[in-house]
């Protein structure tokens, strides 16, 4: 197991380990080494499962056995020299690793060392360029294989690239600066959430992109406006303090003694990287990229808070220029609102409150008028009813009628006509609305739901409801007249 750890974690070849051990008359348990290797392959296949390209997964596993883990230089450098160790064309169905690739080829490039951060810990992979004497490729993403190789997803734009070529790797520095600010902000946000909501808060996931950040955490209730404001204030207070951001590699037990927060479910080695902000305000295990001082974040602004599963909430936020742009957009909306309402910022809420109260009163008046119109319509329509075996039958298409008033009108007519069967229809925006009403003493022979569905089927719709009242709709108003004409024969078959 120790020999395998030297090989897998630190890239130390097995044969060198064996040579070293012979000097002490010791040997390596090769069966145990091979068992550990097989375990790693199985875990790696699970980690890569879902790509849909088994051949590609096999290539990366093979490369992981032949190549050392990539040395990451991106904590201190945004560019570096390197040598190409592997070229794997992108896409399903390729014929395996290549010795060289030409312009126009999408390819995954592995080098011995790199300043490009590979996607992990919620932080997305770096982008940039890889240059060599006769050419250039554009890197669109960077990821890491289970064996620790950093893979640059690239397209060769100029020249040809071969294994063994010396290259210069240059990240998109401006993009990295935004990533650093957003990643550091997630740490401050995590601690602010714990201060405001309680120590039960634990990170459940995160996403750090150049333009925004997302942070998922354990909490059982939505955040109030006051809580969100308090969280923002605490994060921005730490930003304004402009404290140094410390990044230290230390033994894991020393990190735990320091109070560093570890991500639940994450596996750590004997030594870990600890990022501290505001002294001991925020102390976390983290391998990501961070600002040098908290003031480099600039500004922090929460844009949304929501629930994503039982007991897990999500906060999305902007920092720096993104936060400033958000504030500017909100100010533009505020200025437009004050202009439309012809008031200053101070009087805006009073003006809105007054308009809402006025609107509520008008809606109440409108409802009363609709009820009066329905009653009036009921009086006029009642005279059109015909009698069948002592039961009043009324079927009518009310052109230009408000669909929302159909049900009230049917109720009015049922009260007026007594024992009755009523079907009313109206068309609005190319659709037909139907309501059928049957007085209680008739429901043993006629059900409103059956009646309204019989009509609705002829106009491309369906509906349902209670025996006394049912509603339906349809999308073929051109068939409405014929459908309503079928009501009388349908009723005669049940009432005569």
CSV table of C-alpha atoms in Angstrom, one decimal:
chain,number,residue,atom,x,y,z
A,1,UNK,CA,0.0,0.0,0.0
A,2,UNK,CA,2.9,2.4,0.8
A,3,UNK,CA,4.6,1.6,-2.5
A,4,UNK,CA,1.4,2.3,-4.4
A,5,UNK,CA,0.8,5.6,-2.6
A,6,UNK,CA,4.3,6.7,-3.6
A,7,UNK,CA,3.5,5.7,-7.2
A,8,UNK,CA,-0.1,7.0,-7.4
A,9,UNK,CA,0.0,10.1,-5.2
A,10,UNK,CA,3.6,11.3,-5.7
A,11,UNK,CA,4.5,9.8,-9.0
A,12,UNK,CA,7.4,7.8,-7.7
A,13,UNK,CA,8.1,4.8,-10.0
A,14,UNK,CA,7.7,1.3,-8.6
A,15,UNK,CA,11.1,0.1,-9.9
A,16,UNK,CA,12.9,3.0,-8.0
A,17,UNK,CA,11.1,2.0,-4.9
A,18,UNK,CA,12.2,-1.6,-5.3
A,19,UNK,CA,15.8,-0.5,-5.9
A,20,UNK,CA,15.7,1.6,-2.7
A,21,UNK,CA,14.3,-1.2,-0.7
A,22,UNK,CA,16.9,-3.7,-1.8
A,23,UNK,CA,19.6,-1.5,-0.1
A,24,UNK,CA,17.9,-2.5,3.2
A,25,UNK,CA,17.3,-6.1,2.2
A,26,UNK,CA,13.6,-5.4,2.0
A,27,UNK,CA,11.2,-6.0,-0.9
A,28,UNK,CA,7.9,-4.7,-2.1
A,29,UNK,CA,4.7,-6.8,-1.8
A,30,UNK,CA,3.9,-6.9,-5.5
A,31,UNK,CA,0.6,-8.8,-5.0
A,32,UNK,CA,-0.5,-6.0,-2.6
A,33,UNK,CA,0.7,-3.3,-5.0
A,34,UNK,CA,-1.3,-4.9,-7.9
A,35,UNK,CA,-4.4,-5.2,-5.7
A,36,UNK,CA,-4.1,-1.5,-4.8
A,37,UNK,CA,-3.6,-0.7,-8.5
A,38,UNK,CA,-6.7,-2.7,-9.5
A,39,UNK,CA,-8.7,-0.8,-6.8
A,40,UNK,CA,-7.5,2.5,-8.3
A,41,UNK,CA,-8.5,1.4,-11.8
A,42,UNK,CA,-12.0,0.4,-10.6
A,43,UNK,CA,-12.4,3.7,-8.7
A,44,UNK,CA,-11.2,5.6,-11.8
A,45,UNK,CA,-13.7,3.8,-14.1
A,46,UNK,CA,-16.5,4.8,-11.7
A,47,UNK,CA,-15.2,8.4,-11.6
A,48,UNK,CA,-15.3,8.5,-15.4
A,49,UNK,CA,-18.5,6.6,-15.8
A,50,UNK,CA,-21.2,8.4,-17.7
A,51,UNK,CA,-19.0,9.9,-20.4
A,52,UNK,CA,-20.4,7.3,-22.9
A,53,UNK,CA,-16.9,6.8,-24.4
A,54,UNK,CA,-15.3,3.7,-22.8
A,55,UNK,CA,-12.4,3.8,-25.2
A,56,UNK,CA,-11.4,7.3,-24.1
A,57,UNK,CA,-11.7,6.3,-20.4
A,58,UNK,CA,-9.4,3.4,-21.1
A,59,UNK,CA,-6.8,5.7,-22.7
A,60,UNK,CA,-6.8,8.0,-19.7
A,61,UNK,CA,-6.4,5.0,-17.3
A,62,UNK,CA,-3.5,3.8,-19.4
A,63,UNK,CA,-1.8,7.2,-19.5
A,64,UNK,CA,-2.2,7.4,-15.7
A,65,UNK,CA,-0.2,4.3,-15.3
A,66,UNK,CA,2.6,5.5,-17.7
A,67,UNK,CA,2.8,9.2,-16.8
A,68,UNK,CA,3.4,11.1,-13.6
A,69,UNK,CA,0.8,13.4,-12.1
A,70,UNK,CA,1.0,16.9,-13.5
A,71,UNK,CA,2.8,19.5,-11.4
A,72,UNK,CA,0.5,22.5,-10.8
A,73,UNK,CA,2.2,25.9,-10.8
A,74,UNK,CA,-0.9,28.1,-10.9
A,75,UNK,CA,-0.9,29.2,-7.3
A,76,UNK,CA,2.1,31.5,-8.0
A,77,UNK,CA,2.3,31.8,-11.8
A,78,UNK,CA,-0.1,32.6,-14.7
A,79,UNK,CA,2.3,31.2,-17.3
A,80,UNK,CA,4.9,28.5,-17.4
A,81,UNK,CA,7.1,26.4,-19.7
A,82,UNK,CA,6.3,22.8,-20.2
A,83,UNK,CA,6.7,19.7,-22.4
A,84,UNK,CA,3.8,17.9,-24.2
A,85,UNK,CA,3.5,14.3,-22.7
A,86,UNK,CA,0.3,13.1,-24.4
A,87,UNK,CA,-2.2,14.1,-27.1
A,88,UNK,CA,-5.7,12.6,-27.1
A,89,UNK,CA,-8.1,13.9,-29.8
A,90,UNK,CA,-11.4,15.0,-28.5
A,91,UNK,CA,-14.7,13.2,-29.3
A,92,UNK,CA,-16.2,9.7,-29.3
A,93,UNK,CA,-14.8,7.2,-31.7
A,94,UNK,CA,-11.3,8.4,-32.2
A,95,UNK,CA,-8.5,5.9,-32.7
A,96,UNK,CA,-6.6,6.6,-29.5
A,97,UNK,CA,-3.6,8.6,-28.4
A,98,UNK,CA,-1.8,10.5,-31.2
A,99,UNK,CA,1.9,11.3,-31.7
A,100,UNK,CA,1.1,14.6,-33.3
A,101,UNK,CA,-1.9,16.8,-34.4
A,102,UNK,CA,-2.4,19.5,-36.9
A,103,UNK,CA,-4.3,22.8,-37.2
A,104,UNK,CA,-8.1,22.5,-36.9
A,105,UNK,CA,-7.9,19.5,-34.5
A,106,UNK,CA,-9.7,19.5,-31.2
A,107,UNK,CA,-7.3,17.8,-28.8
A,108,UNK,CA,-6.7,17.1,-25.1
A,109,UNK,CA,-3.2,18.1,-24.2
A,110,UNK,CA,-1.2,16.7,-21.2
A,111,UNK,CA,2.0,18.5,-20.1
A,112,UNK,CA,4.5,17.8,-17.4
A,113,UNK,CA,3.6,21.0,-15.5
A,114,UNK,CA,1.0,23.7,-16.0
A,115,UNK,CA,-0.4,27.0,-14.5
A,116,UNK,CA,-3.9,26.0,-15.6
A,117,UNK,CA,-6.2,25.1,-12.8
A,118,UNK,CA,-8.2,21.9,-13.4
A,119,UNK,CA,-11.9,22.0,-12.5
A,120,UNK,CA,-12.4,20.8,-8.9
A,121,UNK,CA,-13.8,21.9,-5.6
A,122,UNK,CA,-16.6,23.8,-7.4
A,123,UNK,CA,-14.1,26.1,-9.3
A,124,UNK,CA,-14.3,25.8,-13.1
A,125,UNK,CA,-11.2,25.0,-15.2
A,126,UNK,CA,-8.9,27.7,-16.6
A,127,UNK,CA,-8.8,28.8,-20.2
A,128,UNK,CA,-6.0,30.5,-22.2
A,129,UNK,CA,-3.5,29.5,-24.8
A,130,UNK,CA,-0.6,27.0,-25.3
A,131,UNK,CA,2.1,28.3,-27.6
A,132,UNK,CA,5.1,26.8,-29.3
A,133,UNK,CA,7.7,27.9,-31.9
A,134,UNK,CA,5.6,27.2,-34.9
A,135,UNK,CA,2.0,27.3,-33.6
A,136,UNK,CA,-0.7,27.9,-31.0
A,137,UNK,CA,-3.7,26.2,-29.5
A,138,UNK,CA,-6.6,27.8,-27.6
A,139,UNK,CA,-7.5,26.1,-24.3
A,140,UNK,CA,-11.3,26.2,-23.6
A,141,UNK,CA,-11.3,24.1,-20.4
A,142,UNK,CA,-9.0,22.2,-18.0
A,143,UNK,CA,-9.9,19.0,-16.1
A,144,UNK,CA,-8.1,16.5,-14.0
A,145,UNK,CA,-8.0,12.7,-14.4
A,146,UNK,CA,-8.2,10.3,-11.3
A,147,UNK,CA,-4.5,9.7,-11.8
A,148,UNK,CA,-3.8,13.4,-11.2
A,149,UNK,CA,-3.0,14.5,-14.8
A,150,UNK,CA,-4.2,18.0,-15.8
A,151,UNK,CA,-5.8,17.8,-19.2
A,152,UNK,CA,-6.1,20.9,-21.4
A,153,UNK,CA,-9.1,20.8,-23.7
A,154,UNK,CA,-7.8,22.7,-26.7
A,155,UNK,CA,-8.1,23.4,-30.5
A,156,UNK,CA,-4.9,23.7,-32.5
A,157,UNK,CA,-5.3,27.0,-34.4
A,158,UNK,CA,-1.9,27.2,-36.1
A,159,UNK,CA,0.9,24.8,-36.9
A,160,UNK,CA,1.2,21.2,-35.7
A,161,UNK,CA,1.9,19.9,-32.2
A,162,UNK,CA,3.7,16.7,-31.3
A,163,UNK,CA,4.6,14.8,-28.2
A,164,UNK,CA,7.8,16.1,-26.7
A,165,UNK,CA,7.3,19.7,-28.0
A,166,UNK,CA,8.4,22.4,-25.6
A,167,UNK,CA,5.4,24.8,-25.0
A,168,UNK,CA,4.5,27.9,-23.2
A,169,UNK,CA,1.2,27.8,-21.2
A,170,UNK,CA,-0.6,31.1,-20.6
A,171,UNK,CA,-3.9,31.3,-18.7
A,172,UNK,CA,-6.5,34.0,-19.2
A,173,UNK,CA,-5.4,36.2,-16.4
A,174,UNK,CA,-8.4,38.5,-16.3
A,175,UNK,CA,-10.7,35.4,-16.1
A,176,UNK,CA,-8.6,33.9,-13.3
A,177,UNK,CA,-8.8,37.1,-11.3
A,178,UNK,CA,-12.6,36.9,-11.4
A,179,UNK,CA,-12.5,33.3,-10.5
A,180,UNK,CA,-10.2,34.0,-7.5
A,181,UNK,CA,-12.6,36.7,-6.3
A,182,UNK,CA,-15.6,34.5,-6.5
A,183,UNK,CA,-13.9,31.5,-4.9
A,184,UNK,CA,-12.7,33.6,-1.9
A,185,UNK,CA,-16.2,35.1,-1.6
A,186,UNK,CA,-17.6,31.6,-1.2
A,187,UNK,CA,-15.4,31.1,1.9
A,188,UNK,CA,-16.5,34.4,3.4
A,189,UNK,CA,-20.1,33.6,2.6
A,190,UNK,CA,-19.9,30.2,4.3
A,191,UNK,CA,-18.7,31.8,7.5
A,192,UNK,CA,-21.2,34.6,7.3
A,193,UNK,CA,-24.0,32.0,6.9
A,194,UNK,CA,-22.7,30.2,10.1
A,195,UNK,CA,-22.6,33.5,12.0
A,196,UNK,CA,-26.2,34.6,11.0
A,197,UNK,CA,-28.0,31.2,10.8
A,198,UNK,CA,-26.0,29.0,13.2
A,199,UNK,CA,-23.3,26.4,13.4
A,200,UNK,CA,-25.6,23.8,11.7
A,201,UNK,CA,-24.8,25.4,8.4
A,202,UNK,CA,-22.5,23.1,6.3
A,203,UNK,CA,-21.5,23.4,2.7
A,204,UNK,CA,-23.3,21.0,0.4
A,205,UNK,CA,-21.9,22.1,-2.9
A,206,UNK,CA,-20.6,25.1,-4.8
A,207,UNK,CA,-19.9,26.5,-8.2
A,208,UNK,CA,-17.3,29.1,-8.8
A,209,UNK,CA,-17.4,30.7,-12.3
A,210,UNK,CA,-15.9,33.9,-13.7
A,211,UNK,CA,-19.2,35.8,-13.7
A,212,UNK,CA,-21.0,34.4,-10.6
A,213,UNK,CA,-20.8,32.1,-7.6
A,214,UNK,CA,-23.3,29.5,-6.2
A,215,UNK,CA,-23.2,28.1,-2.7
A,216,UNK,CA,-25.4,25.2,-1.4
A,217,UNK,CA,-25.7,24.7,2.3
A,218,UNK,CA,-27.7,22.9,5.0
A,219,UNK,CA,-30.6,24.9,6.4
A,220,UNK,CA,-34.3,24.1,7.0
A,221,UNK,CA,-36.0,27.4,6.1
A,222,UNK,CA,-35.9,30.2,3.5
A,223,UNK,CA,-33.7,33.2,4.4
A,224,UNK,CA,-35.5,36.4,5.3
A,225,UNK,CA,-34.7,39.7,3.8
A,226,UNK,CA,-33.1,40.7,7.1
A,227,UNK,CA,-30.9,37.6,7.2
A,228,UNK,CA,-29.8,38.1,3.6
A,229,UNK,CA,-28.9,41.8,4.4
A,230,UNK,CA,-27.0,40.7,7.5
A,231,UNK,CA,-25.0,38.1,5.5
A,232,UNK,CA,-24.1,40.6,2.8
A,233,UNK,CA,-23.0,43.1,5.5
A,234,UNK,CA,-20.7,40.6,7.2
A,235,UNK,CA,-19.1,39.5,3.9
A,236,UNK,CA,-18.6,43.1,2.7
A,237,UNK,CA,-17.2,44.0,6.1
A,238,UNK,CA,-14.4,41.4,5.7
A,239,UNK,CA,-13.8,42.7,2.1
A,240,UNK,CA,-13.5,46.3,3.4
A,241,UNK,CA,-11.1,45.1,6.1
A,242,UNK,CA,-8.7,44.1,3.3
A,243,UNK,CA,-7.0,41.5,5.4
A,244,UNK,CA,-4.4,39.2,4.0
A,245,UNK,CA,-5.5,35.8,2.6
A,246,UNK,CA,-3.2,33.1,4.0
A,247,UNK,CA,-2.6,29.9,2.1
A,248,UNK,CA,-0.6,27.3,4.0
A,249,UNK,CA,0.2,23.6,3.5
A,250,UNK,CA,0.3,21.8,6.8
A,251,UNK,CA,-0.3,18.4,8.4
A,252,UNK,CA,-4.0,17.6,8.5
A,253,UNK,CA,-4.0,17.3,12.3
A,254,UNK,CA,-2.5,20.8,12.6
A,255,UNK,CA,-5.2,22.1,10.3
A,256,UNK,CA,-7.9,20.5,12.4
A,257,UNK,CA,-6.4,22.0,15.5
A,258,UNK,CA,-6.5,25.4,13.9
A,259,UNK,CA,-10.2,24.9,13.4
A,260,UNK,CA,-10.2,24.6,9.6
A,261,UNK,CA,-13.5,23.5,8.1
A,262,UNK,CA,-13.3,20.4,5.8
A,263,UNK,CA,-15.9,19.6,3.1
A,264,UNK,CA,-18.0,16.7,4.3
A,265,UNK,CA,-17.3,13.5,2.2
A,266,UNK,CA,-14.0,14.9,0.7
A,267,UNK,CA,-10.9,12.8,1.1
A,268,UNK,CA,-7.7,14.4,2.3
A,269,UNK,CA,-4.1,13.3,2.5
A,270,UNK,CA,-1.7,13.6,5.4
A,271,UNK,CA,-0.9,17.2,4.4
A,272,UNK,CA,-3.6,19.7,3.4
A,273,UNK,CA,-3.8,23.3,2.0
A,274,UNK,CA,-5.5,25.7,4.4
A,275,UNK,CA,-6.9,29.1,3.3
A,276,UNK,CA,-7.5,31.7,6.1
A,277,UNK,CA,-9.2,35.1,5.8
A,278,UNK,CA,-9.6,37.8,8.3
A,279,UNK,CA,-7.2,36.1,10.7
A,280,UNK,CA,-9.3,33.2,12.0
A,281,UNK,CA,-12.6,34.5,10.7
A,282,UNK,CA,-12.7,32.0,7.9
A,283,UNK,CA,-10.3,28.9,7.9
A,284,UNK,CA,-11.0,26.1,5.4
A,285,UNK,CA,-9.3,23.2,3.7
A,286,UNK,CA,-9.1,24.3,0.0
A,287,UNK,CA,-7.0,23.6,-3.1
A,288,UNK,CA,-8.5,26.4,-5.1
A,289,UNK,CA,-7.3,29.7,-6.3
A,290,UNK,CA,-7.8,32.7,-4.1
A,291,UNK,CA,-7.2,36.5,-3.8
A,292,UNK,CA,-4.1,37.8,-1.9
A,293,UNK,CA,-6.2,40.2,0.2
A,294,UNK,CA,-10.0,40.2,0.8
A,295,UNK,CA,-10.2,43.7,-0.6
A,296,UNK,CA,-9.4,42.2,-4.0
A,297,UNK,CA,-12.9,40.8,-4.1
A,298,UNK,CA,-14.2,44.4,-4.4
A,299,UNK,CA,-17.9,44.0,-3.5
A,300,UNK,CA,-20.3,41.1,-2.7
A,301,UNK,CA,-24.0,41.1,-3.6
A,302,UNK,CA,-26.6,38.2,-3.3
A,303,UNK,CA,-28.9,37.9,-6.3
A,304,UNK,CA,-31.1,34.9,-5.3
A,305,UNK,CA,-31.8,32.5,-2.5
A,306,UNK,CA,-33.8,29.3,-3.0
A,307,UNK,CA,-34.4,25.7,-1.9
A,308,UNK,CA,-33.0,22.9,-4.0
A,309,UNK,CA,-33.9,19.9,-1.9
A,310,UNK,CA,-35.2,19.0,1.6
A,311,UNK,CA,-33.0,20.9,4.1
A,312,UNK,CA,-30.7,22.4,1.5
A,313,UNK,CA,-30.7,26.0,0.4
A,314,UNK,CA,-28.8,27.8,-2.5
A,315,UNK,CA,-27.4,31.3,-2.6
A,316,UNK,CA,-26.2,32.8,-5.8
A,317,UNK,CA,-24.1,36.0,-5.8
A,318,UNK,CA,-21.9,38.4,-7.8
A,319,UNK,CA,-18.6,40.0,-6.8
A,320,UNK,CA,-16.6,42.9,-8.1
A,321,UNK,CA,-17.6,44.3,-11.5
A,322,UNK,CA,-20.5,41.8,-11.7
A,323,UNK,CA,-21.9,43.2,-8.4
A,324,UNK,CA,-21.5,46.7,-9.6
A,325,UNK,CA,-23.3,46.0,-12.9
A,326,UNK,CA,-26.1,44.4,-10.9
A,327,UNK,CA,-26.5,47.6,-8.7
A,328,UNK,CA,-26.4,49.8,-11.8
A,329,UNK,CA,-29.2,47.7,-13.4
A,330,UNK,CA,-31.3,48.0,-10.3
A,331,UNK,CA,-30.7,51.8,-10.1
A,332,UNK,CA,-31.8,52.0,-13.8
A,333,UNK,CA,-35.1,50.2,-12.9
A,334,UNK,CA,-35.5,52.5,-9.9
A,335,UNK,CA,-35.0,55.7,-11.9
A,336,UNK,CA,-37.5,54.5,-14.6
A,337,UNK,CA,-40.1,53.6,-11.9
A,338,UNK,CA,-39.8,57.0,-10.3
A,339,UNK,CA,-40.1,58.7,-13.7
A,340,UNK,CA,-43.2,56.7,-14.6
A,341,UNK,CA,-44.9,57.4,-11.3
A,342,UNK,CA,-43.7,61.0,-11.3
A,343,UNK,CA,-42.2,60.9,-7.8
A,344,UNK,CA,-38.8,61.0,-6.1
A,345,UNK,CA,-37.1,57.9,-4.6
A,346,UNK,CA,-38.3,58.9,-1.1
A,347,UNK,CA,-41.9,58.9,-2.1
A,348,UNK,CA,-41.9,55.9,-4.3
A,349,UNK,CA,-43.1,53.4,-1.8
A,350,UNK,CA,-46.0,55.6,-0.6
A,351,UNK,CA,-47.0,56.2,-4.3
A,352,UNK,CA,-47.0,52.4,-5.0
A,353,UNK,CA,-48.9,51.7,-1.8
A,354,UNK,CA,-51.5,54.2,-2.8
A,355,UNK,CA,-51.8,52.8,-6.3
A,356,UNK,CA,-52.2,49.2,-5.0
A,357,UNK,CA,-54.9,50.3,-2.6
A,358,UNK,CA,-56.7,52.1,-5.4
A,359,UNK,CA,-56.4,49.1,-7.7
A,360,UNK,CA,-57.8,46.8,-5.0
A,361,UNK,CA,-60.8,49.0,-4.6
A,362,UNK,CA,-61.4,49.1,-8.4
A,363,UNK,CA,-61.1,45.3,-8.6
A,364,UNK,CA,-63.8,45.0,-5.9
A,365,UNK,CA,-66.1,47.4,-7.8
A,366,UNK,CA,-65.4,45.5,-11.0
A,367,UNK,CA,-66.4,42.2,-9.3
A,368,UNK,CA,-69.6,43.8,-8.1
A,369,UNK,CA,-70.4,45.1,-11.6
A,370,UNK,CA,-69.7,41.6,-13.1
A,371,UNK,CA,-72.1,40.1,-10.6
A,372,UNK,CA,-74.8,42.6,-11.5
A,373,UNK,CA,-74.2,41.9,-15.2
A,374,UNK,CA,-74.5,38.2,-14.6
A,375,UNK,CA,-77.8,38.7,-12.8
A,376,UNK,CA,-79.0,40.9,-15.6
A,377,UNK,CA,-77.9,38.4,-18.3
A,378,UNK,CA,-79.7,35.7,-16.3
A,379,UNK,CA,-82.9,37.7,-16.4
A,380,UNK,CA,-82.6,38.1,-20.2
A,381,UNK,CA,-81.6,34.5,-20.9
A,382,UNK,CA,-84.3,33.0,-18.7
A,383,UNK,CA,-86.9,34.0,-21.3
A,384,UNK,CA,-85.2,31.8,-23.9
A,385,UNK,CA,-85.5,28.6,-22.0
A,386,UNK,CA,-87.8,25.8,-23.4
A,387,UNK,CA,-89.6,23.2,-21.3
A,388,UNK,CA,-89.1,19.5,-21.6
A,389,UNK,CA,-91.1,17.2,-19.3
A,390,UNK,CA,-91.4,20.0,-16.7
A,391,UNK,CA,-87.7,20.8,-16.9
A,392,UNK,CA,-86.4,24.1,-18.3
A,393,UNK,CA,-83.7,23.7,-21.0
A,394,UNK,CA,-81.4,26.6,-21.9
A,395,UNK,CA,-78.6,26.4,-24.4
A,396,UNK,CA,-76.9,29.5,-25.6
A,397,UNK,CA,-73.7,30.9,-27.2
A,398,UNK,CA,-73.0,34.3,-25.5
A,399,UNK,CA,-70.9,36.2,-28.0
A,400,UNK,CA,-68.5,38.8,-26.5
A,401,UNK,CA,-69.3,37.5,-22.9
A,402,UNK,CA,-66.6,37.4,-20.2
A,403,UNK,CA,-65.6,33.7,-19.7
A,404,UNK,CA,-65.0,34.4,-16.0
A,405,UNK,CA,-68.7,35.3,-15.6
A,406,UNK,CA,-70.1,32.1,-17.2
A,407,UNK,CA,-70.3,30.2,-13.9
A,408,UNK,CA,-72.0,33.0,-12.0
A,409,UNK,CA,-74.5,33.4,-14.8
A,410,UNK,CA,-75.3,29.6,-14.7
A,411,UNK,CA,-75.9,29.9,-10.9
A,412,UNK,CA,-78.2,32.8,-11.4
A,413,UNK,CA,-80.2,31.0,-14.1
A,414,UNK,CA,-80.5,27.8,-12.0
A,415,UNK,CA,-81.9,29.9,-9.1
A,416,UNK,CA,-84.4,31.6,-11.4
A,417,UNK,CA,-85.6,28.6,-13.5
A,418,UNK,CA,-85.8,26.0,-10.8
A,419,UNK,CA,-85.7,22.4,-12.3
A,420,UNK,CA,-83.4,23.0,-15.2
A,421,UNK,CA,-80.5,22.0,-17.5
A,422,UNK,CA,-78.3,24.9,-18.7
A,423,UNK,CA,-75.4,25.0,-21.2
A,424,UNK,CA,-73.7,28.3,-21.8
A,425,UNK,CA,-70.7,28.9,-24.1
A,426,UNK,CA,-68.5,31.9,-25.2
A,427,UNK,CA,-65.4,32.3,-27.3
A,428,UNK,CA,-62.3,34.2,-26.3
A,429,UNK,CA,-58.9,34.4,-28.0
A,430,UNK,CA,-59.7,31.5,-30.4
A,431,UNK,CA,-60.9,29.1,-27.6
A,432,UNK,CA,-64.3,28.1,-26.5
A,433,UNK,CA,-65.4,28.1,-22.8
A,434,UNK,CA,-68.3,25.9,-21.7
A,435,UNK,CA,-70.3,25.7,-18.5
A,436,UNK,CA,-73.1,23.1,-17.8
A,437,UNK,CA,-75.4,23.4,-14.9
A,438,UNK,CA,-78.0,20.9,-13.7
A,439,UNK,CA,-80.4,21.5,-10.9
A,440,UNK,CA,-80.2,19.0,-8.0
A,441,UNK,CA,-83.6,17.4,-8.7
A,442,UNK,CA,-82.5,16.4,-12.2
A,443,UNK,CA,-79.1,15.0,-11.5
A,444,UNK,CA,-80.5,11.4,-11.2
A,445,UNK,CA,-81.1,11.5,-15.0
A,446,UNK,CA,-78.6,14.1,-16.3
A,447,UNK,CA,-75.0,14.7,-15.0
A,448,UNK,CA,-73.4,18.0,-15.8
A,449,UNK,CA,-70.0,16.4,-16.3
A,450,UNK,CA,-71.3,14.0,-18.9
A,451,UNK,CA,-73.2,16.7,-20.7
A,452,UNK,CA,-70.3,19.2,-20.9
A,453,UNK,CA,-67.9,16.5,-22.1
A,454,UNK,CA,-70.4,15.5,-24.9
A,455,UNK,CA,-70.3,19.1,-26.2
A,456,UNK,CA,-66.5,19.6,-25.6
A,457,UNK,CA,-65.6,16.4,-27.6
A,458,UNK,CA,-67.1,18.0,-30.7
A,459,UNK,CA,-65.0,21.2,-30.3
A,460,UNK,CA,-61.6,19.5,-29.6
A,461,UNK,CA,-61.7,19.7,-25.9
A,462,UNK,CA,-62.7,18.0,-22.6
A,463,UNK,CA,-63.8,19.0,-19.1
A,464,UNK,CA,-65.3,17.8,-15.9
A,465,UNK,CA,-66.8,18.7,-12.6
A,466,UNK,CA,-69.6,17.9,-10.2
A,467,UNK,CA,-73.0,16.5,-11.2
A,468,UNK,CA,-74.6,19.9,-10.6
A,469,UNK,CA,-71.9,22.0,-12.3
A,470,UNK,CA,-69.1,21.2,-14.8
A,471,UNK,CA,-66.8,23.2,-17.0
A,472,UNK,CA,-64.9,22.5,-20.3
A,473,UNK,CA,-62.9,24.1,-23.0
A,474,UNK,CA,-62.2,23.5,-26.7
A,475,UNK,CA,-60.0,24.7,-29.5
A,476,UNK,CA,-62.4,24.4,-32.4
A,477,UNK,CA,-64.9,27.3,-32.2
A,478,UNK,CA,-66.0,26.7,-35.8
A,479,UNK,CA,-67.8,23.5,-34.6
A,480,UNK,CA,-69.5,25.2,-31.6
A,481,UNK,CA,-72.9,25.9,-33.3
A,482,UNK,CA,-73.3,22.3,-34.3
A,483,UNK,CA,-72.2,21.0,-30.9
A,484,UNK,CA,-74.7,23.2,-29.1
A,485,UNK,CA,-77.5,21.9,-31.4
A,486,UNK,CA,-76.7,18.4,-30.3
A,487,UNK,CA,-77.6,19.2,-26.7
A,488,UNK,CA,-81.4,19.1,-27.2
A,489,UNK,CA,-81.5,15.6,-28.8
A,490,UNK,CA,-79.0,14.3,-26.1
A,491,UNK,CA,-81.3,15.5,-23.3
A,492,UNK,CA,-84.5,14.2,-25.0
A,493,UNK,CA,-82.9,10.7,-25.0
A,494,UNK,CA,-82.5,10.9,-21.2
A,495,UNK,CA,-85.6,12.8,-20.1
A,496,UNK,CA,-88.3,11.5,-22.4
